[in-house]
XYZ file of C-alpha atoms in Angstrom:
708
model
C -13.348 99.371 149.303
C -11.430 98.231 152.366
C -9.859 95.445 150.307
C -8.157 97.838 148.303
C -4.541 98.729 149.288
C -3.101 101.272 151.353
C -1.949 103.412 148.750
C -5.172 103.085 146.442
C -7.341 104.119 149.261
C -5.709 107.031 150.931
C -3.984 108.627 147.350
C -5.552 112.401 148.371
C -3.484 112.049 151.572
C -0.263 110.857 149.792
C -0.502 113.877 147.450
C -0.867 116.177 150.194
C 1.822 114.788 152.576
C 3.894 114.798 148.952
C 3.222 118.348 148.138
C 4.211 119.753 152.126
C 6.944 117.671 151.936
C 8.099 119.511 148.509
C 7.239 122.684 149.856
C 9.132 122.375 153.215
C 12.740 120.614 151.589
C 12.390 122.970 148.937
C 12.730 125.749 151.434
C 15.994 124.344 152.919
C 17.324 122.965 149.640
C 18.018 126.545 148.297
C 20.777 126.538 151.172
C 22.542 123.222 150.107
C 25.023 125.107 147.340
C 26.068 127.387 150.536
C 27.025 124.654 152.896
C 28.904 122.611 150.199
C 33.213 122.878 150.686
C 36.221 121.261 149.506
C 36.425 118.295 147.408
C 35.853 115.568 150.086
C 39.822 114.454 149.500
C 40.206 114.000 153.488
C 40.718 110.740 155.788
C 41.888 110.719 159.222
C 44.908 110.280 159.774
C 48.868 111.600 160.162
C 48.698 113.613 157.380
C 45.174 115.283 159.424
C 47.238 115.527 162.695
C 50.204 116.852 161.604
C 48.607 119.624 159.438
C 46.400 120.423 162.492
C 50.055 120.996 164.357
C 50.636 122.999 161.968
C 48.144 125.486 162.415
C 48.205 125.426 165.666
C 51.354 125.073 167.879
C 53.831 126.316 164.252
C 51.346 129.093 163.641
C 51.442 127.484 159.422
C 48.666 130.243 157.470
C 44.692 128.035 157.740
C 44.619 129.633 154.091
C 46.802 131.184 151.152
C 45.415 133.100 148.399
C 47.879 132.565 145.299
C 48.317 136.415 143.144
C 49.615 136.214 139.904
C 51.794 138.742 138.420
C 52.065 139.131 134.660
C 54.583 142.042 133.031
C 52.548 143.606 130.616
C 54.231 144.732 127.595
C 56.078 147.443 126.984
C 56.022 147.754 130.962
C 59.187 148.493 132.529
C 60.784 146.256 135.295
C 60.745 149.114 137.842
C 56.679 149.618 137.002
C 56.600 146.053 137.496
C 57.542 145.714 140.633
C 55.983 149.141 141.726
C 52.753 147.172 140.887
C 53.278 144.500 142.602
C 54.135 146.424 145.363
C 50.732 148.753 145.197
C 48.536 145.645 144.911
C 50.063 143.827 148.302
C 49.753 146.945 149.713
C 46.297 147.494 148.693
C 45.163 143.814 149.735
C 47.257 144.662 152.976
C 45.421 147.709 153.873
C 41.939 146.206 152.802
C 41.719 142.850 153.259
C 43.925 142.762 156.786
C 45.359 139.394 155.824
C 47.890 137.966 158.705
C 51.028 137.865 156.425
C 51.545 138.699 153.147
C 54.783 136.866 150.863
C 56.156 139.129 148.606
C 58.122 137.932 145.439
C 60.025 141.341 145.847
C 61.433 140.345 149.056
C 61.471 136.162 147.891
C 63.804 136.089 144.952
C 62.784 132.539 143.946
C 59.347 133.953 143.468
C 60.271 136.762 140.869
C 61.161 136.479 137.090
C 61.916 139.063 134.584
C 58.081 138.319 132.966
C 55.943 136.878 135.918
C 56.076 136.830 139.649
C 53.581 135.710 142.668
C 52.902 136.550 146.321
C 51.089 134.408 149.124
C 48.385 136.192 150.959
C 47.866 134.315 154.452
C 45.483 133.735 156.830
C 45.707 132.265 160.033
C 41.755 132.814 161.231
C 39.853 129.332 160.904
C 37.012 131.136 161.960
C 37.640 133.702 158.495
C 34.687 133.242 155.876
C 36.736 132.907 152.969
C 34.493 133.507 150.041
C 33.535 137.229 151.734
C 37.410 137.490 151.293
C 37.945 136.274 148.100
C 35.707 138.354 146.568
C 37.505 141.607 148.301
C 40.478 140.340 146.747
C 39.149 140.689 143.435
C 37.668 143.749 143.326
C 41.072 145.090 144.522
C 42.448 143.320 141.650
C 40.183 143.874 138.643
C 41.641 147.354 138.269
C 44.809 146.159 137.768
C 46.193 144.454 134.039
C 48.189 141.352 134.424
C 47.237 140.673 137.751
C 45.318 137.044 138.906
C 44.151 135.334 141.816
C 44.304 131.479 142.546
C 45.159 129.252 145.234
C 43.233 126.394 147.535
C 40.492 128.128 148.543
C 39.642 130.048 145.198
C 39.878 126.804 143.442
C 37.176 125.375 145.898
C 35.083 128.216 145.793
C 35.543 128.180 141.725
C 34.804 124.518 141.504
C 31.572 125.286 143.834
C 30.674 128.070 141.317
C 31.376 125.343 138.305
C 29.981 122.386 139.948
C 26.176 124.898 139.901
C 26.834 125.919 136.469
C 27.562 122.149 135.115
C 24.283 121.219 136.969
C 21.885 123.938 135.365
C 23.966 123.091 132.203
C 23.232 119.178 132.207
C 19.555 119.956 133.348
C 19.261 122.325 129.617
C 20.768 119.502 128.014
C 19.467 115.985 129.409
C 15.785 117.088 130.349
C 14.318 118.273 127.048
C 16.492 114.960 125.325
C 15.179 113.045 128.272
C 11.519 114.395 127.360
C 11.396 113.068 124.136
C 12.842 109.625 124.638
C 9.970 109.454 126.993
C 7.286 110.692 124.291
C 8.972 107.636 121.990
C 8.436 105.325 125.051
C 5.246 106.070 126.860
C 3.429 108.022 123.495
C 1.457 110.560 125.361
C 2.771 114.182 126.773
C 0.869 113.738 130.071
C 2.488 110.348 130.418
C 5.886 111.430 129.709
C 5.804 114.430 132.104
C 5.364 111.993 135.202
C 8.793 110.747 135.490
C 9.989 114.206 135.322
C 7.937 115.541 137.913
C 8.395 112.094 140.353
C 12.314 113.045 139.502
C 12.371 116.587 139.719
C 10.985 116.562 143.453
C 13.142 113.701 144.544
C 16.321 116.117 143.693
C 14.120 118.751 145.372
C 13.230 117.361 148.621
C 16.492 115.026 148.670
C 18.823 118.614 148.638
C 16.633 119.916 151.317
C 17.462 116.510 153.531
C 21.359 116.756 152.497
C 21.199 120.437 153.657
C 20.344 119.249 156.891
C 22.876 116.681 156.739
C 25.680 119.479 155.850
C 25.219 121.209 159.200
C 26.251 117.467 161.218
C 28.994 116.813 158.487
C 31.278 118.102 155.741
C 29.961 117.683 152.426
C 31.758 117.805 149.563
C 31.281 119.964 146.315
C 30.960 117.107 143.834
C 27.414 116.044 145.566
C 25.780 118.760 143.941
C 25.806 117.398 140.516
C 26.115 113.340 141.932
C 23.120 113.317 143.855
C 20.988 114.901 141.142
C 22.444 113.035 138.231
C 21.482 109.755 140.003
C 18.201 110.927 141.802
C 17.057 111.946 138.535
C 18.062 109.436 135.969
C 17.029 106.554 138.707
C 13.061 108.523 139.367
C 12.575 108.656 135.670
C 13.742 104.974 135.232
C 11.578 103.692 137.849
C 8.380 105.365 136.884
C 8.979 104.772 133.118
C 8.788 101.043 134.220
C 5.471 101.719 136.951
C 3.795 103.746 133.926
C 4.305 101.420 131.480
C 3.113 98.317 133.423
C 0.145 100.370 134.237
C -0.956 101.299 130.656
C 0.008 97.399 129.320
C -2.431 96.724 131.663
C -5.434 99.264 131.396
C -4.639 97.954 127.270
C -5.840 94.213 128.730
C -8.908 95.777 130.250
C -8.348 96.039 134.120
C -10.107 98.735 135.851
C -7.810 101.520 137.252
C -7.180 99.844 140.205
C -6.159 96.521 139.564
C -3.823 98.030 136.729
C -2.793 100.114 139.633
C -2.264 97.233 141.978
C -0.667 94.773 139.202
C 1.729 97.805 138.355
C 2.591 97.959 142.634
C 3.324 94.147 142.740
C 5.532 93.432 139.142
C 6.711 96.848 138.267
C 7.005 97.806 141.990
C 9.036 93.802 142.938
C 11.305 95.003 140.528
C 11.904 98.513 141.792
C 12.262 97.669 145.482
C 14.985 94.930 144.489
C 16.862 96.671 141.536
C 16.918 99.811 143.898
C 18.544 97.057 146.587
C 21.373 96.609 144.434
C 21.901 100.081 143.452
C 21.500 100.888 147.712
C 24.286 98.332 148.491
C 26.404 99.577 145.924
C 26.553 102.483 147.488
C 26.342 101.823 150.682
C 29.485 99.795 150.514
C 31.476 102.574 149.496
C 30.759 103.745 153.259
C 33.723 101.176 153.863
C 36.465 103.549 152.819
C 37.051 106.143 155.095
C 37.480 109.391 152.327
C 34.974 111.955 153.302
C 34.405 112.486 149.543
C 33.019 108.658 149.186
C 31.158 109.165 152.409
C 28.978 112.413 150.788
C 28.610 110.556 147.324
C 27.104 107.018 149.064
C 25.336 108.950 151.938
C 23.852 111.633 148.682
C 23.242 108.695 146.638
C 21.666 106.415 149.145
C 19.084 109.642 150.019
C 17.907 110.197 146.407
C 17.525 106.425 145.790
C 15.531 106.624 149.225
C 13.451 109.247 148.285
C 13.013 108.312 144.225
C 11.803 104.513 145.687
C 9.369 105.761 147.801
C 7.655 108.156 145.313
C 7.613 105.753 142.690
C 5.724 103.311 145.387
C 3.875 106.304 146.841
C 3.255 109.716 144.570
C 3.569 108.012 141.052
C 0.299 105.624 141.985
C -1.484 108.228 143.477
C -1.071 110.726 140.370
C -1.544 108.261 138.263
C -4.921 107.438 139.965
C -5.474 110.816 139.992
C -5.202 111.296 135.875
C -6.802 107.866 135.271
C -7.134 107.395 131.438
C -6.000 111.116 131.170
C -2.707 110.042 130.869
C -2.901 109.260 127.467
C -3.897 112.573 126.633
C -2.236 114.784 123.802
C -1.043 111.241 122.826
C 1.425 111.925 120.149
C 2.354 108.317 119.057
C -0.406 105.402 119.018
C 0.754 101.851 120.265
C 2.781 99.395 117.519
C 1.363 96.187 117.669
C 4.261 95.212 115.499
C 6.998 96.832 117.971
C 6.882 93.801 119.726
C 7.232 91.754 116.988
C 9.873 93.333 115.909
C 11.740 92.566 119.181
C 10.178 89.262 119.561
C 12.223 88.357 115.842
C 15.404 89.784 117.045
C 15.467 87.538 119.938
C 14.886 84.380 118.119
C 17.325 85.039 115.467
C 20.003 85.727 118.500
C 18.762 82.430 120.480
C 19.075 80.640 116.787
C 22.818 81.391 117.078
C 23.781 81.603 121.015
C 27.114 80.723 120.667
C 28.344 82.841 117.962
C 25.979 86.142 119.642
C 28.294 85.071 122.982
C 31.442 84.935 121.252
C 31.115 87.944 119.072
C 29.482 89.903 122.239
C 32.659 88.961 124.910
C 34.970 89.569 121.484
C 33.830 93.429 121.736
C 34.048 93.461 125.740
C 37.918 92.334 125.210
C 38.524 94.883 122.921
C 37.261 97.764 125.542
C 39.176 96.184 127.797
C 42.265 96.487 126.837
C 43.281 99.881 127.475
C 42.688 99.360 131.136
C 46.362 97.985 131.942
C 47.466 101.863 130.943
C 45.069 103.375 133.456
C 46.845 106.161 135.377
C 44.969 107.345 138.791
C 45.443 110.926 140.311
C 43.964 112.709 142.895
C 42.127 116.055 141.293
C 43.316 119.530 142.141
C 43.317 122.318 139.828
C 42.814 120.362 136.879
C 39.564 119.447 138.001
C 38.523 123.079 137.011
C 37.757 124.037 133.244
C 40.780 126.306 131.518
C 38.317 129.433 131.591
C 38.738 129.882 135.304
C 40.772 132.464 136.119
C 42.178 130.750 138.875
C 42.783 127.432 136.965
C 44.858 129.300 134.664
C 46.670 131.452 137.189
C 47.726 128.432 138.983
C 48.973 126.810 135.849
C 51.160 129.419 135.292
C 52.574 129.217 138.813
C 53.349 125.732 138.397
C 55.127 125.816 135.403
C 57.197 128.840 135.878
C 57.900 127.925 139.612
C 57.424 124.376 140.090
C 58.939 122.694 137.586
C 61.529 120.301 139.544
C 60.419 117.341 140.587
C 60.477 117.889 144.085
C 57.806 117.862 147.442
C 58.318 118.437 151.333
C 57.148 116.333 154.153
C 57.355 117.257 157.673
C 57.856 115.726 160.212
C 56.407 116.545 163.678
C 58.196 115.121 166.738
C 57.684 114.672 170.292
C 59.489 114.710 173.395
C 58.410 114.892 176.890
C 61.531 116.643 178.364
C 61.905 119.370 175.266
C 64.241 120.020 172.823
C 67.025 123.065 173.303
C 68.937 121.186 176.081
C 72.233 119.402 174.995
C 70.329 115.885 175.114
C 67.035 117.072 173.447
C 69.725 118.984 170.483
C 71.408 115.545 170.236
C 68.309 113.696 169.477
C 67.295 116.185 166.673
C 70.459 115.703 165.396
C 70.271 112.094 165.630
C 66.765 112.644 163.947
C 67.989 115.159 161.240
C 70.675 112.023 160.507
C 68.652 109.514 159.872
C 66.563 111.286 157.846
C 69.314 112.445 155.254
C 70.702 109.340 155.301
C 67.044 108.018 153.064
C 67.450 107.783 149.767
C 64.493 110.732 148.476
C 65.863 113.099 150.829
C 67.969 116.501 149.844
C 67.461 117.897 152.970
C 65.928 118.228 156.490
C 65.773 121.610 158.439
C 66.666 122.147 161.849
C 68.228 124.453 164.111
C 71.396 123.156 162.945
C 71.165 123.580 159.316
C 69.845 127.283 160.296
C 72.691 127.713 163.336
C 75.747 126.552 160.953
C 76.435 124.494 164.497
C 77.309 120.424 163.743
C 77.681 119.707 167.769
C 74.848 119.714 169.819
C 76.869 120.435 173.080
C 78.138 123.935 171.220
C 74.497 124.419 169.737
C 72.850 124.438 173.504
C 75.856 126.564 174.879
C 74.648 129.452 172.298
C 71.235 129.298 173.179
C 71.719 129.757 176.679
C 74.317 133.139 176.095
C 71.662 135.959 175.118
C 73.117 137.476 172.831
C 72.950 134.209 170.389
C 69.703 133.818 172.107
C 68.241 136.491 170.469
C 69.989 135.846 166.993
C 68.705 132.042 167.208
C 65.026 133.250 168.831
C 63.219 133.198 165.896
C 64.370 129.754 164.150
C 63.672 128.589 167.619
C 60.263 129.456 167.286
C 59.914 128.141 163.660
C 61.106 124.924 164.621
C 60.010 124.430 168.341
C 57.187 124.529 170.380
C 57.652 123.618 174.020
C 57.749 119.525 173.749
C 57.248 119.733 169.846
C 60.011 119.460 167.140
C 59.176 120.758 163.405
C 61.538 119.079 160.370
C 60.718 120.026 157.054
C 62.211 117.047 154.733
C 62.928 117.544 151.271
C 62.275 115.115 148.738
C 63.410 114.337 144.863
C 60.506 113.253 144.181
C 57.224 115.108 143.540
C 54.343 113.875 145.894
C 51.609 111.398 143.976
C 55.166 109.671 143.059
C 55.266 105.837 144.212
C 58.699 107.097 145.768
C 57.502 109.689 147.581
C 54.902 107.349 149.031
C 56.840 104.611 149.546
C 59.575 106.741 151.780
C 56.595 108.380 154.297
C 55.092 105.037 154.651
C 58.514 103.130 155.238
C 58.865 106.240 157.754
C 55.529 105.590 159.811
C 56.305 102.568 160.248
C 59.739 102.471 161.315
C 61.394 103.377 164.339
C 62.671 106.447 165.699
C 64.507 107.861 169.200
C 61.178 109.643 170.057
C 57.428 109.683 168.692
C 57.528 111.107 165.090
C 54.806 111.572 163.213
C 54.887 112.804 159.466
C 52.547 115.081 157.080
C 52.515 116.819 154.026
C 51.718 116.349 150.500
C 53.127 113.077 150.202
C 51.692 112.169 153.284
C 48.233 113.142 152.230
C 48.409 111.212 148.797
C 49.592 107.926 150.340
C 47.221 107.686 152.993
C 44.610 108.489 150.116
C 45.852 105.685 147.933
C 46.498 103.358 151.171
C 42.604 103.769 152.255
C 40.774 103.246 148.941
C 43.181 99.893 147.641
C 43.010 98.311 151.277
C 39.509 98.959 151.237
C 38.785 97.819 147.303
C 38.551 94.072 148.065
C 35.685 94.211 151.095
C 34.008 97.042 148.765
C 33.968 93.864 146.150
C 32.990 91.857 148.391
C 29.835 92.971 149.961
C 28.559 94.224 146.809
C 29.328 91.187 144.654
C 28.024 88.753 147.713
C 25.187 91.110 148.665
C 23.973 91.521 144.917
C 24.312 86.932 144.388
C 21.843 86.443 147.287
C 19.549 89.221 146.677
C 18.875 87.838 142.990
C 19.024 84.419 143.748
C 16.206 85.914 146.075
C 14.495 87.866 143.478
C 14.796 84.963 140.663
C 14.756 81.493 142.863
C 17.736 80.428 140.850
C 21.784 79.954 141.925
C 22.495 80.196 138.086
C 21.382 83.980 137.098
C 22.730 85.986 139.432
C 26.349 84.243 138.897
C 25.863 85.130 135.482
C 24.426 88.064 136.023
C 27.281 89.268 138.746
C 30.088 87.782 135.311
C 28.511 89.914 132.521
C 28.729 93.175 134.580
C 31.771 92.802 135.660
C 33.239 92.109 132.168
C 31.126 94.738 130.953
C 32.350 97.704 133.614
C 36.272 96.330 132.523
C 35.021 97.365 129.322
C 34.036 100.766 130.772
C 37.252 101.326 132.335
C 39.289 100.583 129.252
C 37.110 103.124 127.001
C 37.492 105.723 129.633
C 41.574 105.317 129.683
C 40.919 105.675 125.337
C 38.646 108.777 125.868
C 40.725 110.578 128.319
C 44.472 109.528 128.873
C 44.685 109.329 124.885
C 42.892 113.050 124.684
C 39.986 110.977 121.953
C 37.285 112.750 120.911
C 38.197 115.965 121.742
C 38.655 115.307 125.508
C 41.208 117.325 127.328
C 44.066 114.458 128.320
C 43.792 113.790 131.957
C 44.512 111.097 134.314
C 41.703 109.172 135.710
C 40.297 110.292 138.913
C 41.387 108.347 141.844
C 37.940 107.928 143.054
C 36.292 106.975 139.345
C 37.006 103.213 139.335
C 35.279 102.906 142.131
C 32.331 105.247 142.347
C 31.239 104.164 138.690
C 32.029 100.222 139.593
C 29.443 100.473 142.824
C 27.059 102.959 140.944
C 26.925 101.074 138.332
C 27.055 97.394 138.812
C 24.028 98.313 140.974
C 22.151 100.523 138.039
C 22.571 97.873 135.590
C 21.131 95.672 137.309
C 17.360 97.370 136.989
C 17.726 96.416 133.830
C 19.098 92.936 134.652
C 15.553 92.617 136.971
C 13.475 93.965 134.693
C 13.942 91.742 132.171
C 14.669 88.609 133.722
C 11.337 89.274 136.189
C 9.337 89.299 133.486
C 11.241 85.860 131.577
C 10.575 84.643 135.238
C 6.753 85.457 135.146
C 6.719 83.620 131.124
C 8.777 80.643 132.435
C 6.285 80.039 135.588
C 3.093 80.003 132.922
C 4.812 77.533 130.141
C 7.977 75.869 131.738
C 9.316 77.032 128.274
C 12.630 78.758 128.814
C 13.608 79.709 125.148
C 9.604 80.560 124.874
C 10.168 82.510 128.225
C 13.165 84.325 126.869
C 11.757 85.488 123.360
C 8.716 86.738 124.927
C 10.161 88.484 127.912
C 12.669 90.391 125.839
C 10.227 91.142 123.350
C 7.776 92.837 126.052
C 10.176 94.638 128.301
C 12.924 95.417 125.206
C 11.819 98.598 123.964
C 11.272 99.832 128.203
C 14.205 98.978 128.868
C 16.638 100.285 125.672
C 13.935 103.690 126.240
C 15.112 103.293 130.231
C 19.210 103.046 129.300
C 18.603 105.918 126.788
C 17.607 108.269 129.521
C 20.034 106.949 131.886
C 22.562 107.867 129.430
C 20.931 111.071 128.337
C 20.945 112.369 131.694
C 24.181 111.160 132.844
C 26.136 111.418 129.865
C 24.812 115.444 129.577
C 27.908 115.920 132.120
C 30.120 115.349 129.591
C 29.271 118.791 128.484
C 30.380 120.139 132.320
C 33.865 121.689 133.071
C 34.602 119.666 135.710
C 36.834 117.078 135.344
C 35.812 114.597 137.634
C 32.190 114.541 137.490
C 32.752 114.572 133.362
C 34.407 111.344 134.036
C 31.964 109.862 136.045
C 29.224 111.138 134.223
C 30.616 109.565 130.679
C 31.777 106.292 132.735
C 28.266 106.021 133.692
C 26.863 106.864 130.104
C 29.060 104.102 128.033
C 28.740 101.373 131.174
C 24.905 101.450 130.968
C 25.274 101.581 126.964
C 27.124 98.419 126.767
C 25.450 96.729 129.427
C 21.541 97.764 127.509
C 23.380 97.240 124.357
C 26.412 94.009 124.261
C 24.931 92.565 127.313
C 20.796 92.560 127.744
C 20.307 92.411 123.497
C 22.972 90.260 123.089
C 24.671 87.807 125.957
C 21.622 87.365 127.921
C 19.645 86.003 125.346
C 22.292 83.804 124.237
C 23.269 82.803 127.706
C 19.464 81.945 128.636
C 19.220 79.603 125.134
C 22.619 77.484 125.614
C 22.305 76.889 129.672
C 18.644 76.285 128.890
C 16.731 74.638 132.232
C 19.316 75.125 133.686
C 19.139 78.903 134.406
C 16.362 77.851 136.938
C 18.331 75.523 138.921
C 18.100 76.470 142.587
C 19.080 73.336 145.377
C 16.748 72.079 148.054
C 13.501 73.559 145.672
C 10.676 72.198 146.846
């Protein structure tokens, strides 16, 4: 009794601990959605520094809601203007914003058929969700009036993410259950992986709710964490249960079958999970919140999935014993292995042709990659069924069509700005900025006052009457030692021209310390952070994966081959995604590829696809160590694992592919990207390339220097 492993001796205690954990963490999991906010596109840098100055020093509003007014058919201009005035008065009286910019006072915001207003809130402590609901209740009484703006879009993305999660579960789980029944044969055995997956998500959400108290978590984590947790939990459980059933069928006792499953399947689970864990962990090198969020969320659910698969699952199997075969719907079919054996033999008789055909298919998929356009997702992340999306699109179309953007320069001078010397420096800064190629204008006290001479402007500021007239402008541009210069560009904020300009300005020499912000700076810092970290991230993934697989399989060639095949298959995945989304094929709305997608999908899928590499090669290695016959080991390894690998891949495709039916575009792209990558890996790579290359390389597959 004492020689039995701990997980067998203490299975009752393990079940009790997991039950308690599910209840406790489940209680906290319910609060996670309310703690998520923003899209996670934030990094420490000059943009954040300037943004803080704009809020704290220059009284820019912390939050702004946009109200869109669309003239009703038959409505007169006077009635349209009256509606605008009435609605804005109600908002001012009922919601108490810090300021309201009305289109009746800003002609550039008013057209004959459409107008928009800005409702500002200065206090950063204000909870915007209740405010948004209050404004929406006011607008609900009016026809042709709708609400949008950053806080509204963020709130709607949160809601859409929750709705999408429910929709994906409703689509994915029933199909996953069908696949599990086909793979495991019985209803009871098929339910176990779903139980493990469900507990992984619940406990993972509970853990992340605590994490959210100490760091900002983006709303996209509500989709990404369950997607990974559920898919991996089911994959791990499927592998474990299949090995347990296999050993029972070979006459092992329940305890013996559990011990072997823990040793063999558990070994594969640990190594494959480690590959995924490191892939996600490498993303932490990128100092952008969304990457950190996905990494932390993914690593959390992966850790829980592994622990559950290695403790809770064997405890449940011990509890059920042979009742795991209860309600058997599909009897084991010995011919299934023979069919896979025949297929493997077919591939290995034609290794050169099969390998070339597989590489040709992957090469064709890679072609569109060269046309990939990356973009930071914003309002377009939302489906067009949301009012905030359609209203924002209307405002952008009607009032923001010109290719222009604004950079905010904040300059600091110890002796202030309002004496003759300070004004001379201000004039110099303005002149330098206006000489830049992309700049159409730079606003300072000189542009507002109409003065061009620093001495004359200094004299005016000393005259009481002139100083009183200029005081509002002074307050807008100068606060103690700080100077604000809005710089207008004739390039869009996400253009290469705008990003190059602000990057060059940040590195240039100026008469005083100058920091740049605004949307162009925001975009430039995000792009630069990602592109500067791509090489370190990929290096960590590739090098660590190589050593993990080398240790797992005692081979140099197998890890190198696995890494090369993964890189090629992922390149083909990105090409297909470009074709789907940028081309608008298969009913997809045309959209640029989300900036986060290449790094996240590479990091996630590189580890996920190693699951199947580890599952397959582990079994091939078992046979090779028994016989020292590479061809026999490859055929038998493929025959004994192909059904379970195909089933596991199909479940992964179903769970992640279900997010194709969601509305939040970045999540849809990530879900479809993972599904395509796994499909390619489980078919072209695992069934064609792996066996053909194993045959071509022969015993060289197992070469390891200094092996004794």
